[in-house]
XYZ file of N, CA and C in Angstrom:
741
model
N 41.915 37.221 61.089
C 42.255 35.911 60.519
C 40.984 35.081 60.409
N 40.549 34.744 59.212
C 39.285 34.037 59.027
C 39.474 32.531 58.857
N 40.666 32.075 58.539
C 40.875 30.641 58.387
C 40.875 29.962 59.748
N 40.303 28.763 59.820
C 40.309 28.065 61.106
C 41.718 27.626 61.494
N 41.959 27.511 62.791
C 43.240 27.022 63.274
C 43.347 25.538 62.938
N 44.490 25.148 62.392
C 44.720 23.772 61.988
C 45.701 23.109 62.944
N 45.826 21.786 62.829
C 46.802 21.050 63.631
C 47.486 20.013 62.748
N 48.798 19.975 62.815
C 49.576 18.975 62.086
C 49.433 17.643 62.816
N 48.942 16.652 62.095
C 48.608 15.384 62.729
C 49.825 14.568 63.159
N 51.011 14.967 62.737
C 52.224 14.330 63.260
C 52.286 14.492 64.783
N 51.677 15.550 65.281
C 51.624 15.795 66.719
C 51.028 14.610 67.469
N 50.035 13.960 66.851
C 49.317 12.860 67.516
C 49.544 11.542 66.776
N 50.741 11.371 66.231
C 51.014 10.241 65.348
C 50.804 8.882 66.027
N 51.173 8.776 67.306
C 51.037 7.476 67.970
C 49.575 7.131 68.263
N 48.819 7.997 68.920
C 47.397 7.657 69.100
C 46.643 7.592 67.778
N 47.054 8.365 66.791
C 46.391 8.332 65.494
C 46.543 6.970 64.843
N 47.724 6.384 64.954
C 47.967 5.067 64.371
C 47.125 4.000 65.056
N 46.828 4.207 66.338
C 46.053 3.225 67.093
C 44.558 3.359 66.851
N 44.077 4.598 66.704
C 42.627 4.813 66.574
C 42.389 6.172 65.918
N 42.492 6.189 64.594
C 42.381 7.446 63.856
C 41.086 8.195 64.141
N 39.978 7.485 64.093
C 38.682 8.166 64.169
C 38.480 8.831 65.526
N 38.880 8.147 66.594
C 38.748 8.736 67.926
C 39.636 9.959 68.081
N 40.848 9.896 67.535
C 41.768 11.034 67.634
C 41.214 12.236 66.876
N 40.715 12.023 65.677
C 40.144 13.140 64.921
C 38.938 13.729 65.652
N 38.149 12.880 66.282
C 36.997 13.372 67.044
C 37.461 14.227 68.219
N 38.505 13.801 68.912
C 39.019 14.588 70.042
C 39.547 15.935 69.572
N 40.207 15.951 68.436
C 40.709 17.212 67.884
C 39.550 18.156 67.576
N 38.494 17.622 66.983
C 37.325 18.442 66.678
C 36.650 18.933 67.955
N 36.594 18.087 68.965
C 35.965 18.470 70.233
C 36.736 19.584 70.932
N 38.049 19.615 70.759
C 38.850 20.709 71.316
C 38.456 22.034 70.694
N 38.078 21.991 69.419
C 37.683 23.212 68.726
C 38.392 23.448 67.419
N 39.334 22.590 67.086
C 40.002 22.718 65.787
C 38.997 22.433 64.675
N 39.127 23.182 63.590
C 38.243 22.990 62.441
C 39.020 22.649 61.175
N 40.315 22.392 61.346
C 41.142 22.005 60.197
C 42.285 21.139 60.690
N 42.783 20.304 59.804
C 43.920 19.445 60.114
C 44.878 19.440 58.931
N 46.124 19.098 59.224
C 47.156 18.958 58.208
C 47.735 17.551 58.337
N 47.329 16.612 57.475
C 47.879 15.259 57.540
C 49.368 15.238 57.189
N 50.029 14.160 57.612
C 51.429 13.964 57.239
C 51.605 12.718 56.374
N 50.544 11.942 56.245
C 50.613 10.719 55.436
C 49.309 10.573 54.650
N 49.222 11.225 53.489
C 47.969 11.170 52.728
C 47.704 9.826 52.073
N 48.667 8.916 52.131
C 48.530 7.648 51.409
C 47.765 6.586 52.181
N 47.577 6.784 53.482
C 46.907 5.780 54.303
C 45.402 6.038 54.326
N 44.652 5.222 53.612
C 43.185 5.273 53.588
C 42.650 6.688 53.367
N 43.006 7.329 52.257
C 42.531 8.694 52.032
C 41.011 8.807 51.987
N 40.341 7.818 51.414
C 38.877 7.882 51.333
C 38.256 7.822 52.729
N 38.726 6.891 53.555
C 38.208 6.794 54.915
C 38.503 8.046 55.717
N 39.705 8.591 55.550
C 40.074 9.827 56.245
C 39.118 10.944 55.871
N 38.863 11.098 54.576
C 37.991 12.180 54.114
C 36.581 12.033 54.687
N 36.078 10.817 54.744
C 34.728 10.604 55.255
C 34.628 11.012 56.728
N 35.615 10.608 57.521
C 35.593 10.962 58.938
C 35.762 12.468 59.118
N 36.702 13.065 58.387
C 36.919 14.505 58.491
C 35.658 15.274 58.126
N 34.996 14.863 57.064
C 33.755 15.525 56.655
C 32.693 15.405 57.745
N 32.561 14.220 58.323
C 31.567 14.016 59.369
C 31.821 14.926 60.569
N 33.091 15.202 60.846
C 33.458 16.020 62.002
C 33.563 17.508 61.680
N 33.374 17.879 60.419
C 33.494 19.280 60.033
C 34.914 19.780 59.984
N 35.849 18.870 59.725
C 37.261 19.239 59.646
C 37.673 19.434 58.198
N 38.158 20.613 57.858
C 38.742 20.821 56.546
C 40.214 20.439 56.587
N 40.830 20.359 55.416
C 42.243 20.002 55.312
C 42.994 21.237 54.811
N 43.803 21.811 55.692
C 44.500 23.053 55.346
C 45.615 22.827 54.339
N 46.117 21.623 54.298
C 47.205 21.230 53.410
C 47.652 19.858 53.874
N 48.581 19.268 53.164
C 49.119 17.995 53.623
C 50.615 17.921 53.360
N 51.336 17.347 54.284
C 52.723 16.998 54.012
C 52.719 15.776 53.102
N 53.689 15.698 52.230
C 53.697 14.621 51.235
C 55.125 14.215 50.912
N 55.814 13.659 51.910
C 57.147 13.104 51.674
C 57.097 12.027 50.595
N 55.930 11.386 50.468
C 55.782 10.299 49.505
C 56.062 10.737 48.072
N 55.933 12.014 47.788
C 56.210 12.488 46.427
C 57.652 12.249 46.004
N 58.538 12.074 46.970
C 59.949 11.899 46.656
C 60.324 10.446 46.401
N 59.419 9.515 46.728
C 59.797 8.107 46.542
C 58.666 7.224 46.019
N 57.566 7.835 45.567
C 56.478 7.055 45.006
C 56.029 7.673 43.694
N 55.214 6.957 42.968
C 54.686 7.456 41.706
C 53.855 8.713 41.971
N 54.258 9.864 41.391
C 53.570 11.117 41.727
C 52.063 11.088 41.483
N 51.617 10.482 40.381
C 50.179 10.479 40.096
C 49.404 9.794 41.210
N 49.960 8.718 41.757
C 49.309 8.006 42.855
C 49.183 8.905 44.080
N 50.232 9.666 44.352
C 50.224 10.557 45.514
C 49.219 11.685 45.306
N 49.232 12.287 44.124
C 48.304 13.388 43.863
C 46.856 12.922 43.913
N 46.591 11.713 43.465
C 45.230 11.175 43.541
C 44.778 11.038 44.996
N 45.671 10.548 45.848
C 45.331 10.412 47.266
C 45.075 11.779 47.891
N 45.896 12.753 47.539
C 45.734 14.095 48.098
C 44.418 14.712 47.635
N 44.059 14.496 46.388
C 42.769 14.988 45.908
C 41.629 14.375 46.716
N 41.772 13.116 47.071
C 40.731 12.435 47.829
C 40.591 13.021 49.230
N 41.706 13.327 49.895
C 41.579 13.874 51.249
C 41.124 15.328 51.240
N 41.253 16.014 50.081
C 40.583 17.293 49.947
C 41.406 18.540 50.166
N 42.573 18.623 49.525
C 43.349 19.856 49.579
C 44.116 20.027 48.283
N 44.538 21.256 48.005
C 45.395 21.502 46.841
C 46.774 21.995 47.263
N 47.043 22.032 48.580
C 48.338 22.465 49.095
C 49.148 21.233 49.495
N 50.242 21.010 48.794
C 51.061 19.806 48.944
C 52.448 20.244 49.407
N 52.827 19.851 50.614
C 54.017 20.405 51.252
C 55.089 19.335 51.401
N 56.281 19.655 50.922
C 57.431 18.768 51.069
C 58.085 19.093 52.412
N 58.054 18.152 53.375
C 58.534 18.456 54.724
C 59.959 18.008 54.998
N 60.539 17.240 54.111
C 61.875 16.681 54.324
C 62.285 15.992 53.034
N 63.481 15.403 53.056
C 63.918 14.621 51.917
C 64.983 15.266 51.067
N 65.248 16.545 51.292
C 66.360 17.225 50.624
C 67.521 17.262 51.616
N 68.680 16.790 51.193
C 69.825 16.672 52.099
C 70.180 18.022 52.723
N 70.504 17.995 54.007
C 70.850 19.226 54.711
C 71.994 19.964 54.034
N 72.935 19.207 53.450
C 74.104 19.829 52.836
C 73.730 20.736 51.663
N 72.591 20.473 51.050
C 72.173 21.286 49.907
C 71.890 22.727 50.309
N 71.667 22.952 51.596
C 71.341 24.298 52.060
C 72.575 25.078 52.511
N 73.748 24.565 52.190
C 74.973 25.236 52.617
C 75.681 25.967 51.481
N 75.248 25.749 50.239
C 75.881 26.413 49.098
C 74.816 26.867 48.112
N 75.172 27.834 47.286
C 74.230 28.307 46.264
C 73.936 27.205 45.254
N 74.939 26.417 44.882
C 74.690 25.320 43.941
C 73.702 24.310 44.536
N 73.872 24.009 45.817
C 72.949 23.087 46.471
C 71.537 23.644 46.507
N 71.423 24.917 46.781
C 70.102 25.554 46.797
C 69.474 25.545 45.413
N 70.285 25.702 44.391
C 69.760 25.645 43.021
C 69.213 24.252 42.717
N 69.902 23.225 43.190
C 69.398 21.859 42.976
C 68.090 21.639 43.740
N 68.024 22.150 44.977
C 66.788 22.019 45.749
C 65.636 22.732 45.055
N 65.910 23.920 44.537
C 64.870 24.673 43.832
C 64.422 23.941 42.575
N 65.370 23.357 41.847
C 65.004 22.611 40.638
C 64.073 21.445 40.976
N 64.352 20.756 42.071
C 63.497 19.653 42.485
C 62.095 20.152 42.799
N 61.998 21.201 43.602
C 60.689 21.718 43.996
C 59.941 22.306 42.800
N 60.648 22.976 41.932
C 60.000 23.547 40.755
C 59.488 22.449 39.826
N 60.245 21.362 39.708
C 59.787 20.239 38.887
C 58.538 19.597 39.467
N 58.503 19.441 40.791
C 57.312 18.894 41.435
C 56.124 19.832 41.255
N 56.398 21.144 41.268
C 55.318 22.119 41.088
C 54.694 21.998 39.702
N 55.506 21.735 38.696
C 54.969 21.548 37.344
C 54.055 20.329 37.296
N 54.481 19.245 37.956
C 53.640 18.054 37.989
C 52.357 18.307 38.775
N 52.480 19.016 39.889
C 51.301 19.291 40.716
C 50.281 20.130 39.969
N 50.764 21.060 39.176
C 49.845 21.938 38.445
C 48.918 21.142 37.541
N 49.412 20.027 37.005
C 48.585 19.186 36.155
C 47.449 18.522 36.903
N 47.526 18.547 38.225
C 46.477 17.969 39.070
C 45.710 19.059 39.819
N 45.916 20.310 39.426
C 45.243 21.413 40.093
C 45.756 21.691 41.490
N 47.041 21.372 41.733
C 47.613 21.518 43.068
C 48.869 22.386 43.020
N 49.313 22.778 44.221
C 50.509 23.590 44.350
C 51.454 22.952 45.359
N 52.738 23.167 45.138
C 53.783 22.618 45.992
C 54.292 23.697 46.951
N 54.498 23.267 48.208
C 55.127 24.128 49.199
C 56.312 23.419 49.832
N 57.120 24.168 50.553
C 58.262 23.587 51.263
C 58.207 24.010 52.719
N 58.496 23.044 53.604
C 58.482 23.253 55.051
C 59.907 23.162 55.586
N 60.294 24.127 56.387
C 61.672 24.193 56.881
C 61.855 23.522 58.230
N 63.136 23.222 58.511
C 63.593 22.882 59.845
C 64.652 23.921 60.212
N 65.550 23.609 61.130
C 66.577 24.594 61.478
C 67.686 24.665 60.436
N 67.905 23.554 59.705
C 69.078 23.514 58.828
C 68.918 24.356 57.564
N 67.755 24.869 57.292
C 67.597 25.819 56.178
C 67.807 27.260 56.644
N 67.968 27.435 57.956
C 68.161 28.764 58.527
C 69.579 28.987 59.028
N 70.180 27.952 59.616
C 71.514 28.105 60.195
C 72.566 28.512 59.158
N 72.610 27.892 57.985
C 73.627 28.306 57.007
C 73.314 29.698 56.448
N 74.350 30.454 56.252
C 74.217 31.757 55.591
C 74.829 31.626 54.205
N 74.082 32.018 53.212
C 74.547 31.999 51.823
C 74.395 33.414 51.293
N 75.485 33.973 50.836
C 75.484 35.373 50.390
C 74.947 36.304 51.472
N 75.245 35.962 52.732
C 74.872 36.829 53.838
C 73.436 36.714 54.299
N 72.690 35.776 53.744
C 71.283 35.607 54.135
C 71.028 34.181 54.580
N 69.956 33.989 55.334
C 69.553 32.629 55.657
C 69.329 31.850 54.367
N 69.756 30.596 54.357
C 69.688 29.809 53.125
C 68.282 29.768 52.547
N 67.267 29.703 53.404
C 65.904 29.595 52.879
C 65.493 30.845 52.110
N 66.084 31.982 52.443
C 65.773 33.202 51.697
C 66.352 33.140 50.286
N 67.532 32.574 50.161
C 68.125 32.406 48.837
C 67.313 31.378 48.051
N 66.902 30.309 48.725
C 66.050 29.317 48.060
C 64.782 29.966 47.529
N 64.166 30.818 48.327
C 62.916 31.462 47.903
C 63.104 32.236 46.600
N 64.253 32.860 46.439
C 64.516 33.612 45.203
C 64.607 32.704 43.990
N 64.951 31.427 44.218
C 65.153 30.489 43.116
C 63.902 29.675 42.790
N 62.887 29.790 43.614
C 61.673 29.017 43.409
C 60.751 29.686 42.387
N 60.037 28.852 41.647
C 59.014 29.374 40.740
C 57.956 30.110 41.555
N 57.299 31.092 40.955
C 56.340 31.918 41.711
C 55.239 31.122 42.383
N 54.859 29.989 41.801
C 53.738 29.231 42.358
C 54.118 28.376 43.562
N 55.410 28.235 43.842
C 55.841 27.436 44.991
C 55.779 28.309 46.247
N 55.094 27.791 47.273
C 54.938 28.577 48.502
C 55.789 27.978 49.619
N 55.854 28.679 50.724
C 56.588 28.217 51.891
C 55.635 28.036 53.067
N 55.880 26.985 53.834
C 55.271 26.820 55.139
C 56.406 26.986 56.140
N 56.421 28.107 56.829
C 57.522 28.393 57.741
C 57.224 27.808 59.116
N 58.089 26.904 59.537
C 58.033 26.391 60.900
C 58.701 27.446 61.769
N 57.882 28.191 62.495
C 58.381 29.372 63.191
C 59.344 28.996 64.317
N 59.102 27.867 64.951
C 59.968 27.446 66.052
C 61.348 27.064 65.533
N 61.384 26.225 64.490
C 62.684 25.814 63.979
C 63.414 26.967 63.302
N 62.661 27.911 62.759
C 63.317 29.100 62.212
C 64.039 29.859 63.315
N 63.397 29.978 64.475
C 64.029 30.665 65.602
C 65.240 29.893 66.106
N 65.093 28.573 66.223
C 66.217 27.750 66.659
C 67.381 27.870 65.676
N 67.068 28.033 64.396
C 68.096 28.195 63.379
C 68.735 29.568 63.350
N 68.294 30.463 64.214
C 68.950 31.762 64.346
C 68.228 32.930 63.726
N 67.003 32.725 63.276
C 66.287 33.808 62.603
C 65.521 34.674 63.587
N 65.432 35.943 63.270
C 64.432 36.835 63.856
C 63.166 36.552 63.064
N 62.263 35.776 63.641
C 61.171 35.215 62.845
C 60.239 36.276 62.268
N 59.773 37.261 63.037
C 58.922 38.272 62.404
C 59.620 38.994 61.246
N 60.902 39.294 61.414
C 61.633 39.961 60.342
C 61.770 39.056 59.125
N 62.036 37.771 59.368
C 62.130 36.803 58.267
C 60.820 36.736 57.503
N 59.712 36.649 58.221
C 58.410 36.578 57.564
C 58.139 37.844 56.757
N 58.583 38.964 57.270
C 58.422 40.201 56.513
C 59.190 40.172 55.211
N 60.408 39.622 55.234
C 61.208 39.560 54.011
C 60.649 38.546 53.021
N 59.961 37.529 53.543
C 59.399 36.487 52.675
C 57.929 36.750 52.343
N 57.471 37.945 52.625
C 56.055 38.273 52.402
C 55.641 37.918 50.979
N 54.460 37.321 50.859
C 53.955 36.905 49.553
C 54.302 35.481 49.205
N 55.296 34.921 49.866
C 55.715 33.552 49.609
C 55.178 32.591 50.680
N 54.914 33.116 51.882
C 54.519 32.273 53.018
C 52.998 32.146 53.057
N 52.520 30.917 52.959
C 51.077 30.675 52.993
C 50.631 29.878 54.207
N 51.578 29.367 54.980
C 51.231 28.624 56.189
C 52.367 28.766 57.192
N 52.004 28.708 58.466
C 52.967 28.745 59.559
C 52.768 27.526 60.438
N 53.849 26.868 60.812
C 53.769 25.930 61.910
C 53.997 26.735 63.175
N 52.980 26.752 64.006
C 53.014 27.530 65.236
C 53.280 26.563 66.378
N 54.437 26.682 66.952
C 54.804 25.813 68.066
C 55.617 26.615 69.061
N 55.826 26.037 70.231
C 56.489 26.768 71.300
C 57.308 25.782 72.119
N 58.174 26.324 72.947
C 59.037 25.486 73.768
C 60.224 26.279 74.263
N 61.278 25.580 74.694
C 62.440 26.263 75.254
C 63.353 26.898 74.216
N 63.144 26.587 72.939
C 63.946 27.214 71.887
C 65.291 26.573 71.664
N 65.425 25.309 72.028
C 66.673 24.589 71.807
C 66.362 23.220 71.219
N 67.310 22.670 70.502
C 67.143 21.341 69.931
C 67.141 20.289 71.044
N 66.355 19.240 70.803
C 66.408 18.097 71.686
C 65.555 18.190 72.931
N 64.853 19.306 73.121
C 63.986 19.465 74.281
C 62.530 19.400 73.828
N 61.637 18.832 74.631
C 60.234 18.731 74.226
C 59.580 20.093 74.102
N 58.574 20.131 73.258
C 57.831 21.369 73.052
C 56.755 21.524 74.119
N 56.206 22.726 74.164
C 55.141 23.043 75.108
C 53.909 23.486 74.326
N 52.815 23.644 75.026
C 51.651 24.287 74.419
C 52.055 25.669 73.910
N 51.436 26.091 72.825
C 51.703 27.426 72.285
C 51.330 28.468 73.348
N 52.235 29.417 73.551
C 52.028 30.430 74.577
C 52.694 30.114 75.897
N 53.269 28.900 76.011
C 53.895 28.487 77.277
C 55.418 28.446 77.188
N 55.981 28.835 76.049
C 57.423 28.779 75.866
C 58.017 30.141 75.598
N 59.118 30.163 74.855
C 59.877 31.394 74.658
C 59.506 32.149 73.384
N 58.645 31.577 72.553
C 58.357 32.194 71.259
C 57.497 33.448 71.404
N 57.816 34.457 70.583
C 57.035 35.704 70.563
C 55.858 35.518 69.603
N 54.905 34.717 70.024
C 53.831 34.286 69.126
C 53.018 35.445 68.572
N 52.566 36.414 69.366
C 51.772 37.503 68.776
C 52.502 38.255 67.671
N 53.780 38.538 67.889
C 54.548 39.267 66.881
C 54.738 38.427 65.622
N 54.941 37.132 65.804
C 55.116 36.236 64.654
C 53.851 36.179 63.824
N 52.712 35.997 64.479
C 51.457 35.906 63.736
C 51.136 37.229 63.033
N 51.452 38.331 63.681
C 51.188 39.637 63.068
C 52.016 39.848 61.812
N 53.168 39.178 61.723
C 54.039 39.345 60.553
C 53.550 38.569 59.341
N 52.617 37.643 59.527
C 52.058 36.872 58.404
C 50.564 36.680 58.651
N 49.806 37.767 58.581
C 48.407 37.728 59.019
C 47.500 36.847 58.184
N 47.876 36.564 56.943
C 47.002 35.792 56.062
C 47.381 34.315 55.962
N 48.414 33.900 56.669
C 48.877 32.518 56.572
C 48.047 31.607 57.477
N 47.883 30.349 57.033
C 47.268 29.348 57.897
C 48.083 29.214 59.174
N 47.422 29.071 60.310
C 48.081 28.763 61.574
C 47.931 27.270 61.814
N 49.037 26.558 61.832
C 49.014 25.104 61.993
C 49.799 24.765 63.261
N 49.106 24.324 64.289
C 49.761 23.969 65.543
C 50.478 22.636 65.381
N 51.698 22.570 65.905
C 52.433 21.313 65.907
C 53.312 21.231 67.138
N 53.350 20.057 67.738
C 54.313 19.745 68.790
C 55.006 18.461 68.362
N 56.294 18.553 68.040
C 57.030 17.364 67.608
C 57.123 16.344 68.739
N 57.432 16.834 69.919
C 57.484 16.020 71.138
C 56.894 16.871 72.251
N 56.312 16.212 73.247
C 55.677 16.957 74.334
C 55.823 16.168 75.625
N 56.215 16.850 76.704
C 56.422 16.179 77.987
C 55.127 16.042 78.782
N 54.063 16.724 78.353
C 52.786 16.668 79.042
C 51.772 15.931 78.169
N 50.542 15.805 78.641
C 49.491 15.165 77.851
C 49.295 15.938 76.548
N 49.371 15.232 75.437
C 49.386 15.913 74.146
C 48.045 16.577 73.849
N 46.955 15.965 74.240
C 45.653 16.568 73.961
C 45.409 17.793 74.835
N 45.900 17.772 76.059
C 45.823 18.962 76.907
C 46.642 20.098 76.300
N 47.829 19.768 75.774
C 48.662 20.792 75.137
C 47.989 21.355 73.891
N 47.333 20.491 73.120
C 46.603 20.975 71.940
C 45.445 21.871 72.353
N 44.756 21.514 73.419
C 43.648 22.342 73.893
C 44.153 23.698 74.386
N 45.248 23.696 75.150
C 45.811 24.957 75.630
C 46.290 25.819 74.470
N 46.877 25.186 73.461
C 47.345 25.928 72.282
C 46.176 26.576 71.553
N 45.099 25.817 71.378
C 43.925 26.345 70.684
C 43.318 27.506 71.465
N 43.211 27.351 72.775
C 42.642 28.415 73.601
C 43.488 29.681 73.522
N 44.811 29.515 73.554
C 45.703 30.672 73.485
C 45.579 31.387 72.144
N 45.612 30.636 71.060
C 45.540 31.263 69.741
C 44.174 31.893 69.514
N 43.136 31.270 70.023
C 41.797 31.862 69.901
C 41.706 33.166 70.677
N 42.347 33.220 71.836
C 42.341 34.444 72.620
C 43.068 35.577 71.898
N 44.117 35.252 71.161
C 44.830 36.272 70.388
C 43.958 36.816 69.264
N 43.201 35.935 68.629
C 42.351 36.360 67.528
C 41.237 37.280 68.000
N 40.781 37.073 69.223
C 39.650 37.867 69.728
C 40.093 39.136 70.456
N 41.393 39.283 70.658
C 41.871 40.451 71.417
C 42.106 41.635 70.496
């Protein structure tokens, strides 16, 4: 795996809001060389300058703003922060993942955004939670049916933890979605809803097997909630994933 390990900045949303530059510096000091923003609209120029100074690339960005703001404005901000991977992390109703008609509507939305993104030299991806996995449509996880309906240029960022919580055998799922998955959210914990996450390697997830099933995908560490010091958990996660790469 030659791509640097990334971190989803939602993990550090509270300290980031208080002091962005210090938080990015701490992330770089841990050893991360890439980040995945969740809000590209807040001072994209300033963000890019700090990231460049710290040697942090942008593996992709979440862009919920595409669903409620002028798309050109959003794409301009994303170009400024320096990525062409634009990921929709939420905003499609959970009910849409329970029927084939709902999945067709979700695919139409994502495919339409992909056409707009292409005009800016960018690509659209979709990030899952558990509710795209729990429903079965035609005997398969809903996200698998969605993948069949997406235009070829639309990629997936599979949140491996929520996929497991949603009932998937994650390595097998990644194998079936091969060619569509370009990023993984790598997280760990007890494997149940409503409980805080742990550093990667400290929970129930079969991380080595999951990573082996998608060897070319970006590894993006994320902890939605954490009961311990978040920077210590990020450091432990980075050390664990680095040890896997060198073994």
